[in-house]
XYZ file of C-alpha atoms in Angstrom:
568
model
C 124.834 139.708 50.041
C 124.428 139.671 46.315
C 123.548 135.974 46.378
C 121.485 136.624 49.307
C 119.439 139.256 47.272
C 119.374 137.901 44.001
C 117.676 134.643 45.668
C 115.137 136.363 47.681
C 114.375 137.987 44.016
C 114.342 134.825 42.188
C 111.310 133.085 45.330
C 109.316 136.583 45.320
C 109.102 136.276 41.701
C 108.219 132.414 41.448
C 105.739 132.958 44.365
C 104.448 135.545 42.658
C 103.881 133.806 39.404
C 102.412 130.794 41.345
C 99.901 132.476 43.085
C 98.653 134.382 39.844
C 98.336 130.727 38.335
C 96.561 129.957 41.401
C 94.108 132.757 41.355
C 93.422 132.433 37.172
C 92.416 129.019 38.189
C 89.801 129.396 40.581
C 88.550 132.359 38.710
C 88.413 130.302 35.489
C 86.907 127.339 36.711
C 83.428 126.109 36.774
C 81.570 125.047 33.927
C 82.036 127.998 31.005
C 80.543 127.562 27.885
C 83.047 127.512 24.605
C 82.011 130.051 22.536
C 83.794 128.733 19.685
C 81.649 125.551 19.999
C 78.925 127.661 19.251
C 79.740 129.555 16.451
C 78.861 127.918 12.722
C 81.196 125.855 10.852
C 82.385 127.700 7.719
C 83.546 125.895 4.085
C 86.318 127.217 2.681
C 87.980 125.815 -0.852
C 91.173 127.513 0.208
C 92.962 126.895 3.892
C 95.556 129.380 4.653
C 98.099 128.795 6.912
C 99.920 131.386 7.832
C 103.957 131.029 8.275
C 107.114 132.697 8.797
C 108.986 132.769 5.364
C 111.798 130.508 4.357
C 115.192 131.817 4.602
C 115.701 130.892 1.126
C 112.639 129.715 -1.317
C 113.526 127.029 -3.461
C 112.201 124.467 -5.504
C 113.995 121.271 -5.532
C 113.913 119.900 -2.018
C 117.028 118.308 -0.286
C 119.337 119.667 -3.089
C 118.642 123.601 -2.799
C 116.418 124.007 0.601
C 118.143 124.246 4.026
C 116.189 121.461 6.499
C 114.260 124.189 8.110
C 112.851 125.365 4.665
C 111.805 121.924 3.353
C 107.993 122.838 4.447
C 107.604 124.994 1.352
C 106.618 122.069 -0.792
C 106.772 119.379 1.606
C 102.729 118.871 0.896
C 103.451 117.478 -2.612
C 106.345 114.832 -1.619
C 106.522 111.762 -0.217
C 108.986 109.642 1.511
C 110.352 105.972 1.329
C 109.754 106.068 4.850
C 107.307 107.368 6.470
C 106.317 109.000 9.937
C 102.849 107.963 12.195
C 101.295 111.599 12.563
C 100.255 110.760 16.169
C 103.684 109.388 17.427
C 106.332 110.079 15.196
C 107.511 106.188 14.821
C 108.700 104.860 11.502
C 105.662 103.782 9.313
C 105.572 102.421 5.789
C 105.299 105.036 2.931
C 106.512 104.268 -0.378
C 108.441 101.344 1.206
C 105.785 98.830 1.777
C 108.408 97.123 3.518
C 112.262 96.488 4.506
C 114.564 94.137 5.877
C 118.471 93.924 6.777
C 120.175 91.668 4.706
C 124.088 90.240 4.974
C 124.951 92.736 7.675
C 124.960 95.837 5.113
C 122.112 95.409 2.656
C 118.986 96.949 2.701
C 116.491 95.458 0.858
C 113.160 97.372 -0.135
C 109.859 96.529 -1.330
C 108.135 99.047 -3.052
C 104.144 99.887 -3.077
C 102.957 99.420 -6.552
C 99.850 101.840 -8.068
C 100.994 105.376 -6.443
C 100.907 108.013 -8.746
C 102.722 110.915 -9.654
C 100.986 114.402 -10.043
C 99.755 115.525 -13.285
C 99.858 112.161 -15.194
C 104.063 111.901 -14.925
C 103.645 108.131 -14.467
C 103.148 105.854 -11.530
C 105.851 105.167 -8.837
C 108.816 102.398 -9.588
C 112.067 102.250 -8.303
C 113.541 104.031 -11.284
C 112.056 107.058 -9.601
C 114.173 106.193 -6.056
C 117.275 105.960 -8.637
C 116.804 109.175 -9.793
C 115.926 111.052 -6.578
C 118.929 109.281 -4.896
C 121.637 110.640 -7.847
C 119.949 114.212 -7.978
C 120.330 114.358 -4.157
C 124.570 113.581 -4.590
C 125.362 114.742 -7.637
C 126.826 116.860 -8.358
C 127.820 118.044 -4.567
C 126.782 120.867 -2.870
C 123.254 119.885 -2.070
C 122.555 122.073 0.872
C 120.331 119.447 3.016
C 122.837 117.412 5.325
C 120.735 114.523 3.994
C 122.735 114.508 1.053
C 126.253 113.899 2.705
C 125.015 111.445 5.284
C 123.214 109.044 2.379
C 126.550 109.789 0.448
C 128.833 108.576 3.197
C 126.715 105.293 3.440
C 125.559 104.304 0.424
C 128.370 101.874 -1.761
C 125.430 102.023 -4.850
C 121.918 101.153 -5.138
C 120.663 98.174 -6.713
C 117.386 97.821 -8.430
C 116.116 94.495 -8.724
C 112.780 94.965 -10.252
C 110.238 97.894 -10.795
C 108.857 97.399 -7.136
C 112.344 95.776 -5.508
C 115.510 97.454 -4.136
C 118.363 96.765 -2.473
C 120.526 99.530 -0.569
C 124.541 98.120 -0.678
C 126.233 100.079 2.431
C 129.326 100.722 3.663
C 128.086 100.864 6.627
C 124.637 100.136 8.607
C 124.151 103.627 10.105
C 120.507 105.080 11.933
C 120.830 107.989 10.246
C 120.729 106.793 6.758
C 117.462 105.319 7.856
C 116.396 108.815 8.865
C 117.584 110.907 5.971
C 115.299 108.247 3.624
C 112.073 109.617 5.812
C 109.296 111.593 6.434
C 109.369 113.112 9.670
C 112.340 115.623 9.259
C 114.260 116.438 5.844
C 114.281 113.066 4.366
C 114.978 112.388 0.509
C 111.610 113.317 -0.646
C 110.668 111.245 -3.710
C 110.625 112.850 -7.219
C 109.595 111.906 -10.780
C 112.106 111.104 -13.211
C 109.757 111.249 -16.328
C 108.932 114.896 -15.472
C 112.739 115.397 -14.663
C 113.691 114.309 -17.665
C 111.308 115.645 -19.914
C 112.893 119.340 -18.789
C 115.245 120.906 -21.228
C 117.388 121.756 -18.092
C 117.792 120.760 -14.024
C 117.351 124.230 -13.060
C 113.726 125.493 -11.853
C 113.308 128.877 -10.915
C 110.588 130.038 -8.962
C 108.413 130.678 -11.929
C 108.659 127.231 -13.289
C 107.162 123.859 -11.662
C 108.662 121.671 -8.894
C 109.467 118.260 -10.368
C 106.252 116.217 -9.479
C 106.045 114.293 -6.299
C 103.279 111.731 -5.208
C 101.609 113.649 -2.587
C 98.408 114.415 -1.225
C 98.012 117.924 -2.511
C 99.981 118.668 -5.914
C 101.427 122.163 -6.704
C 99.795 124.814 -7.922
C 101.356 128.090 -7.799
C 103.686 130.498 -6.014
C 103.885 134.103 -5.807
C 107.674 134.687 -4.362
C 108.058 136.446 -1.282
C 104.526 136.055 -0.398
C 102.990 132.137 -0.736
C 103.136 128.895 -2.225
C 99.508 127.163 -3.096
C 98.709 123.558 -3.597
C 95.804 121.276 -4.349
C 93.865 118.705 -3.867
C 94.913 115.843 -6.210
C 92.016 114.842 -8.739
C 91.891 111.438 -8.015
C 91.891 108.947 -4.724
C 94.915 109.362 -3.222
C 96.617 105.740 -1.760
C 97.086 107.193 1.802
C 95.918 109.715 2.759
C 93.209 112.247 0.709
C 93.678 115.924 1.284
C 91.210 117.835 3.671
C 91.161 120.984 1.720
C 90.660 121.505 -2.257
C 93.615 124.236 -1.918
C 96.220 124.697 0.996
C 98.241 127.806 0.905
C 101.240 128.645 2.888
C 101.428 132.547 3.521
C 104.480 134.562 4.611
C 103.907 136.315 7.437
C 106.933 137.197 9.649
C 105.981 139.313 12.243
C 104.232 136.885 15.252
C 101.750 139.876 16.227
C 100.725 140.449 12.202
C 99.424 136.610 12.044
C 97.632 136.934 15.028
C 96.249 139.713 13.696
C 95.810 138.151 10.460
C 94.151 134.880 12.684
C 91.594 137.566 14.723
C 90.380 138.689 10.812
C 89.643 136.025 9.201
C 92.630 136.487 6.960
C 94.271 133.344 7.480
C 92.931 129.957 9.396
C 95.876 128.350 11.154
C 99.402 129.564 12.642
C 101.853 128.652 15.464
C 102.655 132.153 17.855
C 104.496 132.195 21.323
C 103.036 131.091 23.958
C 101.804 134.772 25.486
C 100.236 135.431 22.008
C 98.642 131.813 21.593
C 97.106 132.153 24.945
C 95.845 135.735 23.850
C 94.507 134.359 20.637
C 92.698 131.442 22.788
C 90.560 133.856 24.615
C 89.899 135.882 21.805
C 87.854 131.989 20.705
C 90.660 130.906 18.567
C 91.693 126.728 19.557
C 94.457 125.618 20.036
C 95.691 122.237 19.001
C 98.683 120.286 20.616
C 101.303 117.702 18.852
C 101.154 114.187 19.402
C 104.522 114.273 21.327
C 105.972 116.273 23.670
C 108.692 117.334 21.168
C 110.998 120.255 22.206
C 113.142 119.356 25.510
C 114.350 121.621 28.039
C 117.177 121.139 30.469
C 120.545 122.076 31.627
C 123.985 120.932 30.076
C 126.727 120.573 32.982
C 130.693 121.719 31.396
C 133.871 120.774 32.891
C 134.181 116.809 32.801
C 136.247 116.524 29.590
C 138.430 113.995 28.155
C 142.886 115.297 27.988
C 142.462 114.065 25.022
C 140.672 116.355 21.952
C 137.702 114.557 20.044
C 139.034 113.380 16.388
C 135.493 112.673 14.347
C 137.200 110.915 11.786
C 137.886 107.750 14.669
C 135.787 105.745 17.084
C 136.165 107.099 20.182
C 137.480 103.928 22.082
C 140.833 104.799 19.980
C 140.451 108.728 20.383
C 140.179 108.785 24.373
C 143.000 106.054 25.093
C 144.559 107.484 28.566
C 141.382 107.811 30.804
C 143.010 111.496 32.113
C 140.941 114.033 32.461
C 141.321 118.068 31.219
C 140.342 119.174 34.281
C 141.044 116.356 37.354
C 139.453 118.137 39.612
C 136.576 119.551 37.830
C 133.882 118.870 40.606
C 131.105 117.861 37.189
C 133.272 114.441 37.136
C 131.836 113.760 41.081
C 128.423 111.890 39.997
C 127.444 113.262 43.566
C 127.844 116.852 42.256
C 125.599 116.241 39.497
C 123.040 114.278 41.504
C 123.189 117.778 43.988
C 122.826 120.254 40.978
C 119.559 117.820 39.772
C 118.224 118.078 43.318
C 118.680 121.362 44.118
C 116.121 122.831 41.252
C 112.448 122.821 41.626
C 111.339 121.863 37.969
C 107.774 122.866 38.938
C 108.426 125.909 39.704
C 110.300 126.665 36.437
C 107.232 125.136 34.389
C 104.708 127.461 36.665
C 106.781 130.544 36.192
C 108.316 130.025 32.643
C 106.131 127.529 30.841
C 102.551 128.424 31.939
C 101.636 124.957 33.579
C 102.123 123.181 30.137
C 105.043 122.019 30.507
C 105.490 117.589 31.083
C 107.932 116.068 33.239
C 110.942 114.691 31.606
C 112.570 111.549 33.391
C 115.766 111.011 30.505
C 117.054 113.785 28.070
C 117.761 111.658 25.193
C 114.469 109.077 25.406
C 111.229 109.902 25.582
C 108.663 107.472 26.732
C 106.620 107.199 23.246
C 110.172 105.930 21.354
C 110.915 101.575 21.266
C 113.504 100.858 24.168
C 111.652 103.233 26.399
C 112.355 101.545 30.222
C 109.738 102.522 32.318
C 112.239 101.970 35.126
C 113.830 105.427 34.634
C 110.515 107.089 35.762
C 110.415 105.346 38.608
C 113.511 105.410 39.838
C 113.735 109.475 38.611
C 112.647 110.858 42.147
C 115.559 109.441 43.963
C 118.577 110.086 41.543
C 117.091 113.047 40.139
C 114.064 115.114 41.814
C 113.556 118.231 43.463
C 114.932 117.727 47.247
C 117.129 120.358 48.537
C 118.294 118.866 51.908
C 119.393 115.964 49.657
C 121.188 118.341 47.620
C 122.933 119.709 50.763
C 123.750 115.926 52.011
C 125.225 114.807 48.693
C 127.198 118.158 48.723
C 128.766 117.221 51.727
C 129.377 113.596 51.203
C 131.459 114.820 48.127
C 133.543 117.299 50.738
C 131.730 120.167 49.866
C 130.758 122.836 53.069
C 127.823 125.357 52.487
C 128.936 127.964 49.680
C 132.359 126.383 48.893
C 131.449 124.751 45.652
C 131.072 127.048 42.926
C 128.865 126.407 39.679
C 129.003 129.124 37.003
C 125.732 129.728 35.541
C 126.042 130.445 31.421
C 123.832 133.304 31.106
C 123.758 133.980 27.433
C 121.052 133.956 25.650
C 119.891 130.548 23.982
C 118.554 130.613 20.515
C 116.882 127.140 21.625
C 114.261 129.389 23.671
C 113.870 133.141 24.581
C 113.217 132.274 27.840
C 116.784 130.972 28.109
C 118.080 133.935 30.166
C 115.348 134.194 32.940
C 115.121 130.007 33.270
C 119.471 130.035 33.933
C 119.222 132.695 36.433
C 116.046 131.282 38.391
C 118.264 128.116 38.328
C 121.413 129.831 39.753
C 118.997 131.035 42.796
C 117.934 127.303 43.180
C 121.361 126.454 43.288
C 122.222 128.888 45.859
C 119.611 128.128 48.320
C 121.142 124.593 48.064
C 124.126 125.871 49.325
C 126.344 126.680 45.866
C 128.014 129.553 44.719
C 126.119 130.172 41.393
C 127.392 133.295 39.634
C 125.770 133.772 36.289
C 128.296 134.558 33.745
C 126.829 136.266 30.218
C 129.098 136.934 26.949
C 128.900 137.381 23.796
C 127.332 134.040 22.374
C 130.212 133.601 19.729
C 132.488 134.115 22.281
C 130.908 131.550 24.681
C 130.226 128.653 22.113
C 134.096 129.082 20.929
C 134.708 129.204 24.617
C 132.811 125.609 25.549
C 133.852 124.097 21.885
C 137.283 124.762 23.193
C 136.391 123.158 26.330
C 137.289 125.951 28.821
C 135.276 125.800 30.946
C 135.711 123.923 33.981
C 132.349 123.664 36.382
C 129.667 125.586 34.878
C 126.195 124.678 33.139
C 124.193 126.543 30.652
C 120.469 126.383 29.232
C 119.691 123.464 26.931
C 116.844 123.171 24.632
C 116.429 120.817 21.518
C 113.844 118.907 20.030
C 113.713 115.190 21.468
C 114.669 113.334 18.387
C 117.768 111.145 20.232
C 119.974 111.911 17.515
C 119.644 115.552 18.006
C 119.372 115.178 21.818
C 122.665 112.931 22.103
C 125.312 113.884 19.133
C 125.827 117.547 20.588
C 124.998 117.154 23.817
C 126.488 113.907 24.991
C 128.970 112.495 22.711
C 132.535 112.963 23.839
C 133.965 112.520 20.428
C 132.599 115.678 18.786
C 133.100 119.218 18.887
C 130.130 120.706 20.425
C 131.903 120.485 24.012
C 128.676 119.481 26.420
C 129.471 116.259 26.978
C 130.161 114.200 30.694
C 132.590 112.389 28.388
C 132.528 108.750 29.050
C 134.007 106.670 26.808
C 132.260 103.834 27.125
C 128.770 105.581 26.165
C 130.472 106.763 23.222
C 130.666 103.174 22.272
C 127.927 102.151 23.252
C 125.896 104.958 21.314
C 128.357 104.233 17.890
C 126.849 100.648 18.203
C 123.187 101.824 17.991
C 124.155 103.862 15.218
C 125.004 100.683 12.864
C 122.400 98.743 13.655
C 119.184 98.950 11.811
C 117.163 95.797 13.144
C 114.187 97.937 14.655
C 113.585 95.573 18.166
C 117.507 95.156 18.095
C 117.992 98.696 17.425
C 115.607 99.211 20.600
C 117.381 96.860 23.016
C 120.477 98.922 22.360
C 118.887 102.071 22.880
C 117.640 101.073 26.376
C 121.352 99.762 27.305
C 122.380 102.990 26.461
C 119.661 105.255 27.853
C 120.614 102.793 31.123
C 124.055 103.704 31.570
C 123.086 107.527 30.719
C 120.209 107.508 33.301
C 122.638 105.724 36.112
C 125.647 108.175 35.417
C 123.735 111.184 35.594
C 124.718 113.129 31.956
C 122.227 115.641 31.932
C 119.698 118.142 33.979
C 116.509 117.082 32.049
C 114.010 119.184 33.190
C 110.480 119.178 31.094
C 108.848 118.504 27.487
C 106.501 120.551 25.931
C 104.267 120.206 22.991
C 104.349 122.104 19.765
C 101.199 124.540 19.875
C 99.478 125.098 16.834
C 96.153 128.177 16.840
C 93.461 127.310 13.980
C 89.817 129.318 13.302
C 87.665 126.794 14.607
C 85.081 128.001 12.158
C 87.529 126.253 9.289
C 89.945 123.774 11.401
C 88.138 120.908 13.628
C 91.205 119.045 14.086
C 95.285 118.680 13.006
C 96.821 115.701 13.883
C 101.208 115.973 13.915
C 103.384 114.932 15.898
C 105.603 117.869 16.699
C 109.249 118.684 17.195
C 110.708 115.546 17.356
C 109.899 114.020 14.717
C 108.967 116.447 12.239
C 109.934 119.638 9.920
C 108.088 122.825 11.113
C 104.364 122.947 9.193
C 103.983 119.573 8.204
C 101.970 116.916 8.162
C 99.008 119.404 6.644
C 97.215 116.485 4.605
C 96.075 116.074 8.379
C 94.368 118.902 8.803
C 90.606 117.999 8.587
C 87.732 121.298 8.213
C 84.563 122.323 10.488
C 82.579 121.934 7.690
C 81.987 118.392 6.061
């Protein structure tokens, strides 16, 4: 009975919500003028964007600024590798160039003529020296940049002003990654103005150590903003849309639209009920490049007897080929094929996501990365896609009757979205009407992530949301040898995901990354369910456009020296 009811629940309330997206449609459609179009461009010398604050302000990135804090300078800095603002792919930056070399070298070629703010000199690989031994030494740094370039790195060799050469330990992706752009990369810093300091400490009243930027600092008030300019001279890449960009602190989501409706601030990012009430009061709304925060389900239960060891490759952790559970039903490929069926992905993006929510055919690929096979999308509807009485068939083919299997369904709130809660039990309903038991289980969350890092639980799946870098999407959610306890544990993806990690050849890197995203796709890992962009709500009076490429391949509030204003 309590199934019964809490299913009839879950349709009334999707039907509901799909006919109310119906309705708005036909009653906004037609031909409506924008009234933002017609209102006058305005110059400003100052854009303000307005931002939640930093847990922790800082002013030496890498070394004493968490990931998610690196936007509070990351205007001035810039990267040996770089990011494309549209797509998120590697690009040259202050790396012209680079090649793989003997297996374990990695040779760069440095652009020549970039300057460093405020007449601290021009950019030579003395500078990358510098940046790389402030970043390790001493330890401590608090980006997780700073242990992974450790780890690789055997030393660095500099050949000439412009020339490099990175001697490895090991080839590994995410040394690649920690040298860039997109995320929390080793942002590139002057040694001349380092060194010309009577001490390595700078407080917040003092000056970050100059970068090479398109906007240079100028001042920050703490607690409150951080300002930057316009550099006074041509800058190599990119110039700087704005003569000042500040960054204001503004925690409360309701106070910056507020602040957006006055005229107090030109640009901010809000939830999605407050950016759609900011759109109709004629603010626009720009979206990323990419589709860059994924949303799906995790399935528990299939685990390794062995536990993971991260110090080992995990063809010599996972040796017997027993399982924790033997009879965990998430090990039948046929149950997982059932669970994918059974849930109406449309439905969730209609009732949860407003509409604007994309397909997504593979959890830990997206179609815009190299190695992309187009193959996955068009196989998805068979393996994958909404089809109940397919559900029910492959339910029974694996010896299950109606209502005999049981799936718990991880209630617990998800920091990864708020809607966590309400998308898990409208998934339990769509589980039920495909004929499994789907009681939603909520705890406290420490006591549920010790509970699945434990690997306890035995056939149950919980709300996943990350952002679709593969790293991100793969390490915690579907490698077997690591603690995070998500995994279908398969060995031989393990091994085959190791083997991307050490190679750095971009088309061979890609061919891997398809091999592997095979095997994931055939094996069914995951519950992908949709993609959606990263939202960002400008003045259109100030803002015309704002080209970045979201989630996946960026820190929060970056890519500003893209940002171009109304008025030219």
């Amino acid at each position: 009975m309590g199934s019964s009811l809490r299913s009839s629940t879950l349709r009334l309330r999707l039907t509901v919500v799909l006919v109310a997206v119906a309705l708005l449609g036909a009653c906004t459609g037609g031909d409506d003028s924008d009234d933002a179009q017609s209102q006058e461009a305005t110059r400003v010398d100052r854009l303000i964007y307005a931002v939640p604050p930093p847990t922790q302000e800082a002013m030496n990135p890498n070394r004493d600024m968490q990931p998610q804090d690196e936007f509070q300078l990351k205007p001035m800095y810039e990267n040996l590798i770089g990011s494309d603002p549209k797509t998120g792919r590697w690009i040259p930056m202050l790396a012209e160039r680079w090649e793989v070399q003997q297996g374990n070298q990695l040779r760069m070629f440095l652009r020549q003529g970039v300057q460093f703010h405020k007449d601290k000199g021009q950019f030579t690989a003395a500078d990358v020296e510098y940046t790389y031994r402030d970043l390790i030494e001493p330890a401590g740094a608090l980006s997780g940049v700073a242990e992974a370039v450790r780890g690789t790195v055997e030393r660095l060799e500099i050949v000439n002003d412009h020339e490099i050469v990175w001697h490895l330990r090991e080839t590994n992706y995410s040394f690649l990654e920690g040298l860039g752009y997109g995320a929390a990369g080793m942002a590139i810093k002057s040694k001349a103005d380092a060194e010309s300091r009577p001490g390595k400490e700078i407080d917040l009243d003092g000056e970050p150590i100059a970068g090479t930027g398109p906007y240079q600092f100028k001042e920050r008030t703490a607690g409150r903003s951080v300002v930057f300019e316009r550099v006074p001279y041509q800058h190599w890449r990119q110039p700087a849309g704005f003569q000042e960009l500040e960054y204001r602190y503004i925690a409360e989501n309701s106070t910056r639209l507020s602040a957006l409706a006055a005229g107090e601030v030109h640009l901010t990012e809000l939830p999605k009920d407050l950016t759609e009430q900011a759109a109709s009061q004629s603010a626009k709304v720009i979206e990323a490049g990419v589709p860059g925060r994924r949303i799906g389900m995790s399935m528990l239960g299939c685990y390794y007897k062995e536990p993971p060891n991260v110090d080992a490759l995990a063809a010599d952790v996972f040796t017997s080929g027993q399982r924790k559970f033997p009879d965990s039903p998430i090990c039948d490929i046929r149950v997982r094929r059932a669970i994918n069926k059974a849930i109406d992905r449309e439905a969730l993006n209609q009732a949860f996501y407003g509409g604007d929510a994309e397909p997504m055919y593979m959890w830990y690929w997206q179609p815009e990365l190299p190695g992309w096979n187009p193959e996955w999308q068009q196989r998805w509807q068979d393996l994958y896609g909404f089809d109940q009485a397919a559900a029910r068939q492959l339910l029974q083919e694996a010896g299950y009757g109606p209502n005999e299997l049981e799936i718990e369904v991880l209630g617990t709130p998800n920091s990864g979205g708020a809607e966590s809660a309400d998308v898990s039990e409208a998934v339990a309903g769509m589980l039920t009407e495909a004929g499994i038991k789907a009681p939603i289980r909520s705890m406290d969350e420490a006591q549920h992530a010790a509970r699945r890092e434990a690997r306890e639980f035995q056939a149950a799946i919980e709300f996943d949301s990350t952002s679709s870098e593969p790293i991100t999407g793969f390490e915690p959610q579907g490698y077997a040898n690591q603690d995070s306890g998500r995994a279908i544990e398969d060995v031989q993806l393990d091994t085959q995901y190791e083997k991307v990690l050490v190679e750095l050849d971009p088309e061979r890197q890609a061919q891997l990354w398809q091999e592997f995203g095979n095997r994931v796709f055939e094996m069914v890992q995951h519950v992908p369910m949709l993609r959606t962009r990263d939202e960002v709500v400008v003045d259109p009076k100030v803002v015309s456009g704002y080209t970045f490429p979201g989630a996946m391949m960026s820190a929060p509030h970056s890519f500003v020296e893209h940002i171009t204003p109304a008025a030219t």
